[in-house]
Amino acid sequence: MSQAHEQQPEKKHDWHKLPEEVFRFMEARTASNSAAFLIPTLKEIAATSETGSFKMLDVGAGAGSMTCEFAQIVAPHGGHVTGVDVNPVILSRAAVVAERWGVTGNISFEQADAYKLPYEDGAFDVVHCHQVLVHNKNPWDLLTEMLRVTKPGGVCAAREGDLDTEVMWPPLPGMLKFHHDLEVKLIVGRGGSATAGRELLSWALKTGVKRDQIKTSFSTWSYTEPEDRKLWASGMVDVALGANLAEKHVSYGISIESREEMRRAWKEWVERDDAVLAQLIGEVIIRKE
Amino acid sequence: MSQAHEQQPEKKHDWHKLPEEVFRFMEARTASNSAAFLIPTLKEIAATSETGSFKMLDVGAGAGSMTCEFAQIVAPHGGHVTGVDVNPVILSRAAVVAERWGVTGNISFEQADAYKLPYEDGAFDVVHCHQVLVHNKNPWDLLTEMLRVTKPGGVCAAREGDLDTEVMWPPLPGMLKFHHDLEVKLIVGRGGSATAGRELLSWALKTGVKRDQIKTSFSTWSYTEPEDRKLWASGMVDVALGANLAEKHVSYGISIESREEMRRAWKEWVERDDAVLAQLIGEVIIRKE
């Protein structure tokens, strides 16, 4: 979730200074709600591996909530999951999350640059990332590195948003500004992509694998229910539009007034009965030959 | 699928003149692939109804393939499904489809205008439509009529595309023209909506129901696998860009050259390994009080 190339230091936030409630929305991501496309394959590979031998790598693990559920899933087969992230601060958070999930015996977290993973070729049965490629230039190089550490016969999987498809209703001007002037511009400005979901299959093919080694699909990311919307909007107001980012946003051409309009729009959106937010997400599972 | 208001006669195609293979893509829609959000609720209501009493209405049934699977699902509980469509020609096709599905005892098809359904108030336990509201002006009036014939305690459900979120990769100019100049312009020009998916919840609320009576969700419609893409593209080339529509398209400002470019693009897209097509779809299930 926060995996970034080491040449992009501006992406590192000072997470440990954020209030506890901010982490709630980061930790709302689980394997069930954000990697459902991979779970059957993961279970199958873990179940057919020799007991105690299965290894998974979760790249860009962030606060580790998805990593924890992966570890729960493979635990009955003696499998182990390693979560890596480029940000050392968020990794200390991941240990807390793992304790809360009650997952300790078969999980570990390490700092690592996703472009230069500190593992041998073929070290893992399953290698996964979620919303990582979308933030990076030349994402196929990152996939190539993930495939390098994937065991022949194993799989490498990614799930990436297609930000240009993000829909918001009602179309509050402050919400649309937030989407176009902040979210899209920041991601694209840092070398990321607003069309990652639809391009994901083409990125996988650029690693040199053949089309019949790839299973591709689409799913959605959405906020429709009052409690979920409240959680997401508070994250947008407190984190994405936090006071600590005001100066940076102004330097990107987003005025203090625009920021205030965006904050008001998110707060209005939470109160509306007709409010929804959704985005198309692309998925690939690459089987390594 | 082809349900239209009676004041929009230009939407009626002369389906019975189309070659057999054209129907293949129309009939590829099933309850499993296009109404998965409703199936658990449908099963629950059918299973808890008095045996032989359950009744469902499928509005805009088109060629009837979804209606047939609904009928299969409710058959063990003695339920009955009625499919209605405004187009009498397509209804004769539905009978053929039902025979192919082996569903005959608990299904019937009738011609009806969705804005004036020829049924008593509360006649059905479940009332459903798929890709119908998206084509109509004032879709909340259509939902109001569907709710009128829904039994108190029953549900009224709709699933509608959000055409503005349709993504195509690779971005072949002819495909993008097809999307913007033909698909979107024709639907919007006829009074339909290119943002139905995101607006669906707001339309449901306009019928006067309360937010807590509505369950809303998003899913996707996509073509990623070679055989599926071939089927869809042949439908676009043979039906949407069929010779019989050339004159009409020219009157809408789409030149013969543009149509040829679109046809070539669809044919190129079928051959590409990196080709995908996807769209965000909105869903609502309204429980009637």
PDB file of C-alpha atoms in Angstrom, chain A residues 2 33 81 92-93 96 113 157 183 188 195 203 216 225 243 256 263 280:
ATOM      1  CA  SER A   2       2.818   2.408   0.628  1.00  0.00           C
ATOM      2  CA  ASN A  33     -12.099  -7.679   0.805  1.00  0.00           C
ATOM      3  CA  VAL A  81       4.166 -15.106   4.913  1.00  0.00           C
ATOM      4  CA  SER A  92       6.701  -1.127  13.147  1.00  0.00           C
ATOM      5  CA  ARG A  93       2.954  -0.559  12.846  1.00  0.00           C
ATOM      6  CA  VAL A  96       1.117  -4.172  16.193  1.00  0.00           C
ATOM      7  CA  ASP A 113      12.879  -2.039  -2.000  1.00  0.00           C
ATOM      8  CA  ALA A 157      -0.395 -11.729  -8.449  1.00  0.00           C
ATOM      9  CA  GLU A 183      -5.640  12.270  -6.384  1.00  0.00           C
ATOM     10  CA  VAL A 188       0.464  10.788 -12.219  1.00  0.00           C
ATOM     11  CA  THR A 195      -5.281   3.768 -15.786  1.00  0.00           C
ATOM     12  CA  TRP A 203       2.228  -4.801 -18.028  1.00  0.00           C
ATOM     13  CA  THR A 216      -6.924 -11.582 -15.619  1.00  0.00           C
ATOM     14  CA  GLU A 225     -22.737   1.995   3.490  1.00  0.00           C
ATOM     15  CA  ALA A 243      -2.846  20.118   7.894  1.00  0.00           C
ATOM     16  CA  ILE A 256      -5.924  26.576   0.822  1.00  0.00           C
ATOM     17  CA  ARG A 263     -12.864  18.979   3.083  1.00  0.00           C
ATOM     18  CA  LEU A 280     -12.851  -0.460 -11.232  1.00  0.00           C
TER      19      LEU A 280
END
